[in-house]
Coordinates of C-alpha atoms in Angstrom, one line a residue:
X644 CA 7.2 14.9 56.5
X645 CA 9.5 16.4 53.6
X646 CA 10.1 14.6 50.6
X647 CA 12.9 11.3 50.9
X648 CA 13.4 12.0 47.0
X649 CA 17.7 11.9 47.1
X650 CA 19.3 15.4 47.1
X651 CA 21.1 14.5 44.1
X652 CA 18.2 13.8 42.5
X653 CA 16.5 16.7 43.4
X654 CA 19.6 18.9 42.4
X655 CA 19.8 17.2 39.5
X656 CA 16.4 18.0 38.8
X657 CA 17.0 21.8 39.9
X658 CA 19.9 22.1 37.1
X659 CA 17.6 20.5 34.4
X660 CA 14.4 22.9 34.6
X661 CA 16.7 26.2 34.4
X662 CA 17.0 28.6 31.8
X663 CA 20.0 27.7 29.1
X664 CA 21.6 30.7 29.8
X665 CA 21.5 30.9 33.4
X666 CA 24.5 31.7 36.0
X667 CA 24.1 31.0 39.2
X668 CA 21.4 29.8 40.8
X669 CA 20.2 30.5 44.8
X670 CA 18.6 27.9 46.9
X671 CA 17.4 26.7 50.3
X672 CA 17.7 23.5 51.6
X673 CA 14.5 23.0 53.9
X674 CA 16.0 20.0 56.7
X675 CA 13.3 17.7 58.1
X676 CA 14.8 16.9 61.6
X677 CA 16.1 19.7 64.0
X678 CA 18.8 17.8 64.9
X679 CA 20.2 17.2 61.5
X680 CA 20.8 20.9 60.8
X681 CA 24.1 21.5 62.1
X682 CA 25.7 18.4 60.4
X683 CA 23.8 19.7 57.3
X684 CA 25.5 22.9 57.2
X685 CA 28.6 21.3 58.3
X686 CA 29.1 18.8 55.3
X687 CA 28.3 21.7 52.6
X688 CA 30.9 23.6 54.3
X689 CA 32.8 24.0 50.8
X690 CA 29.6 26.0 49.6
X691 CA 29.9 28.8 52.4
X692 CA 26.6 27.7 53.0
X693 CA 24.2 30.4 55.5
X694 CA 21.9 28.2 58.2
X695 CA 18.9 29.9 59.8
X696 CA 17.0 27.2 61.8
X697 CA 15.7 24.5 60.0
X698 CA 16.8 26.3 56.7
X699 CA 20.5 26.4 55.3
X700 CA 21.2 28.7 52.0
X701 CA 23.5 28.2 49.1
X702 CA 24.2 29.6 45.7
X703 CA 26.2 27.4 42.8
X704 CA 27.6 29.4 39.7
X705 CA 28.1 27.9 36.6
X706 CA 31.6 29.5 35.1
X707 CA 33.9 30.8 38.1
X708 CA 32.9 32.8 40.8
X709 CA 31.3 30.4 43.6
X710 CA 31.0 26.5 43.9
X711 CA 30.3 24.6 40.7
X712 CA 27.3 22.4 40.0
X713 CA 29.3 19.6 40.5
X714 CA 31.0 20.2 43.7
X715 CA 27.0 20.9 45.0
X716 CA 25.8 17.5 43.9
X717 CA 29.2 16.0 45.7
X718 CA 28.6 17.6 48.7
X719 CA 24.8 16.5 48.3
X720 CA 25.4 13.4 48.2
X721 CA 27.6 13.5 51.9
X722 CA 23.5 14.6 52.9
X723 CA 22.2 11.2 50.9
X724 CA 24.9 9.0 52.6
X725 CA 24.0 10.0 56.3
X726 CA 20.4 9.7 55.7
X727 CA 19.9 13.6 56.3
X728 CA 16.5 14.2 54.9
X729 CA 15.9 17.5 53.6
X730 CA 13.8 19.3 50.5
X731 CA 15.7 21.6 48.1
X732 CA 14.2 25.1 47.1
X733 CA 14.9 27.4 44.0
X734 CA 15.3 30.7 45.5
X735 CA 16.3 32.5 42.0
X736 CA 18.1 32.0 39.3
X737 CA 20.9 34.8 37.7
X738 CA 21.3 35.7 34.1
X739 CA 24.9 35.6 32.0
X740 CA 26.0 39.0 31.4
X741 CA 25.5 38.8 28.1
X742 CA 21.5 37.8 28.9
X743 CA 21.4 40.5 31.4
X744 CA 22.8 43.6 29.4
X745 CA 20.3 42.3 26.9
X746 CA 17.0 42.3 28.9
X747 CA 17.9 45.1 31.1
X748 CA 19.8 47.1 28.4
X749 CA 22.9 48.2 30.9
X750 CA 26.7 46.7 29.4
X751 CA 28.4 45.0 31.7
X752 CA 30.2 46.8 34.6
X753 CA 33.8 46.3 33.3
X754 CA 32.3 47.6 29.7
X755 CA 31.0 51.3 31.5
X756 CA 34.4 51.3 33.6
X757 CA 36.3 51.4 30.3
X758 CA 34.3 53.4 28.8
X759 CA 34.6 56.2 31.5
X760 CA 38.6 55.7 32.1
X761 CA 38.6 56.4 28.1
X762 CA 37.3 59.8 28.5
X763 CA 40.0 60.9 31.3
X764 CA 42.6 62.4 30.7
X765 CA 45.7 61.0 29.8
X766 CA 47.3 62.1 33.2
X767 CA 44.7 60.7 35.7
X768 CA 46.4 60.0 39.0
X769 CA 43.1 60.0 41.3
X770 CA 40.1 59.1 41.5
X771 CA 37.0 59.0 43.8
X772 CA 34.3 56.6 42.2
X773 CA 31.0 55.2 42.9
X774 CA 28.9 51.7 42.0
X775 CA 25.4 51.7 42.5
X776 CA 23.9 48.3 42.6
X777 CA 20.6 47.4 40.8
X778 CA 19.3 45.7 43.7
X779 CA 19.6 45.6 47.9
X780 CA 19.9 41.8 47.5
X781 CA 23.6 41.7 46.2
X782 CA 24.7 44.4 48.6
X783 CA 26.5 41.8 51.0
X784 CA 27.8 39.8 48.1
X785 CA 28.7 43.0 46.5
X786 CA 30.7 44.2 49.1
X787 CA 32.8 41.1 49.5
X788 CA 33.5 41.0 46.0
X789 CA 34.9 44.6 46.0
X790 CA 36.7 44.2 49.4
X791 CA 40.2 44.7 47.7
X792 CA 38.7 48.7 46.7
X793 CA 37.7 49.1 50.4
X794 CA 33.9 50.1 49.4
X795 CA 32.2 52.4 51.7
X796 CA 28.6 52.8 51.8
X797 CA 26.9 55.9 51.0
X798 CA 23.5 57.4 51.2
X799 CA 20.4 55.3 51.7
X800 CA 20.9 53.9 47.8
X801 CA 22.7 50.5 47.3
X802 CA 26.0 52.1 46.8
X803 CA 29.5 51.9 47.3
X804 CA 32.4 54.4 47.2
X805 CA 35.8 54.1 46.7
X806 CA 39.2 55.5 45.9
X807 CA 41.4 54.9 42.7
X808 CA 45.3 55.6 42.6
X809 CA 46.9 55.4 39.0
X810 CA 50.6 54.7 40.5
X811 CA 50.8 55.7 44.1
X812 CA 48.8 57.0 47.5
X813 CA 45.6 56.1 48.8
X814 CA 43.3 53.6 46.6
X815 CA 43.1 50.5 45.0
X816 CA 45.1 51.0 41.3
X817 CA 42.9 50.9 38.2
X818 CA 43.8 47.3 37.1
X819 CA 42.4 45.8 40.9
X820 CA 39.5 47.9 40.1
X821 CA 38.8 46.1 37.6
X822 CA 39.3 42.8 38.3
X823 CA 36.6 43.4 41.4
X824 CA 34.2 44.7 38.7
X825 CA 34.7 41.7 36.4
X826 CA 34.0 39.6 39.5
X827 CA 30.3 41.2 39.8
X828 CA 30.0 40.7 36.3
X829 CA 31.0 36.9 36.9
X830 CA 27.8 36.7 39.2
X831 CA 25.6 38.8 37.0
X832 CA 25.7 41.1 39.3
X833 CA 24.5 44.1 37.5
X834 CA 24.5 48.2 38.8
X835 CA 26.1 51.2 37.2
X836 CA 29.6 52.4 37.6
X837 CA 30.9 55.9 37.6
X838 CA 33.8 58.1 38.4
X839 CA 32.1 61.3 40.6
X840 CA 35.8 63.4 40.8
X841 CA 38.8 63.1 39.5
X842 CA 42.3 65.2 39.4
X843 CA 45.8 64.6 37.2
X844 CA 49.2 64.7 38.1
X845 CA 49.0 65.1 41.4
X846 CA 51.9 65.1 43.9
X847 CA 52.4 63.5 47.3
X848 CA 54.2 65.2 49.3
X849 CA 54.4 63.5 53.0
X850 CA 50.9 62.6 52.3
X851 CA 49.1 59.0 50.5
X852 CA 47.1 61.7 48.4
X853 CA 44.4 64.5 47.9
X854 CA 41.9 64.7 50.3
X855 CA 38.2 65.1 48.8
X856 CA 35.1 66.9 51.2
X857 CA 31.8 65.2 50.6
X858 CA 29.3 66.6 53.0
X859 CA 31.7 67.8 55.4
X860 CA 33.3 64.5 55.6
X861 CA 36.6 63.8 54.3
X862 CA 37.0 61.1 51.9

């Protein structure tokens, strides 16, 4: 039989043991009785929780970019009020940017995108760029967060591609760009960012832009 220690108590308990400078924070929530498990997942609904089995996932992020500490330990306590039993589980727990550029000596993904827009030229008008992720487990997250770029995979690597348009044609424009890359960097979501081909002043003529051949393939 699983623990009857409150879920708020155990979240609360979760929150105190982390690092000072973490920024989000994964976790499982282990439910004692089958028949509990939908209702579970139902009353964390707000969390865009994940439910395999007995076992329903959640993340919580501390500045911005998923649900707060707070509205966890709210929705936790909906679990504590209909006696739904259940054992919490620290999956992992993400750095700040700040932490992470530190220990793993890579800026921040917004930082490497200016600094490679800086070295264009002053007429960019297209771009066809690439963002490798550090690691396979933020690939899903990762592509939701870029969805407004339309990220295509690429390779066997966990990459994405996409398309840049400075004022017109096919791609997201610089400033979107951006904003998707500050929301990785919101969930310490680290990788590397770079522009693979680019071309100035281009001009569409009944077209949404030029058309680049990678591997035979347009893109």
């Amino acid at each position: 039989m699983l623990s009857l220690v409150a879920l708020v108590n155990q979240w609360r308990a979760v929150l105190r043991d982390l690092p000072e400078d973490w920024a989000d924070v994964r976790v499982r929530l282990h439910v004692e009785d089958d028949g509990d498990c939908a209702r579970a997942a139902a009353l964390l609904g707000p969390a865009n929780p994940g439910r395999y089995g007995k076992v329903v996932s959640f993340y919580a992020a501390r500045r911005g970019g998923g649900p707060a500490p707070e509205l966890i330990r709210r929705l936790l306590a909906r679990l504590d009020r209909e006696r739904i039993y259940a054992q919490l589980e620290l999956v992992g727990v993400g750095e700040t940017a700040a932490a992470a550029a530190a220990a793993h000596g890579r800026p921040p993904l917004t930082a490497q995108w200016d600094e490679a827009v800086e070295a264009l030229p002053d007429d960019w008008s297209d771009l066809y760029c690439e963002i490798e992720l550090a690691s396979t487990d933020h690939l899903e997250r990762g592509a939701l967060l870029l969805a407004p770029v339309n990220p295509a995979r690429f390779g066997g690597r966990p990459a994405f591609r996409f398309r840049v348009a400075r004022t017109s044609g096919y791609g997201a424009s610089g400033g979107m760009t951006r904003r998707c890359l500050e929301r990785l960097d919101g969930e310490t979501i680290r990788g590397s960012v770079r522009i693979l081909r680019a071309l100035s002043d281009t001009k569409h003529v009944y077209t949404q832009g030029p058309v680049w051949y990678v591997g035979g393939k347009a893109v």
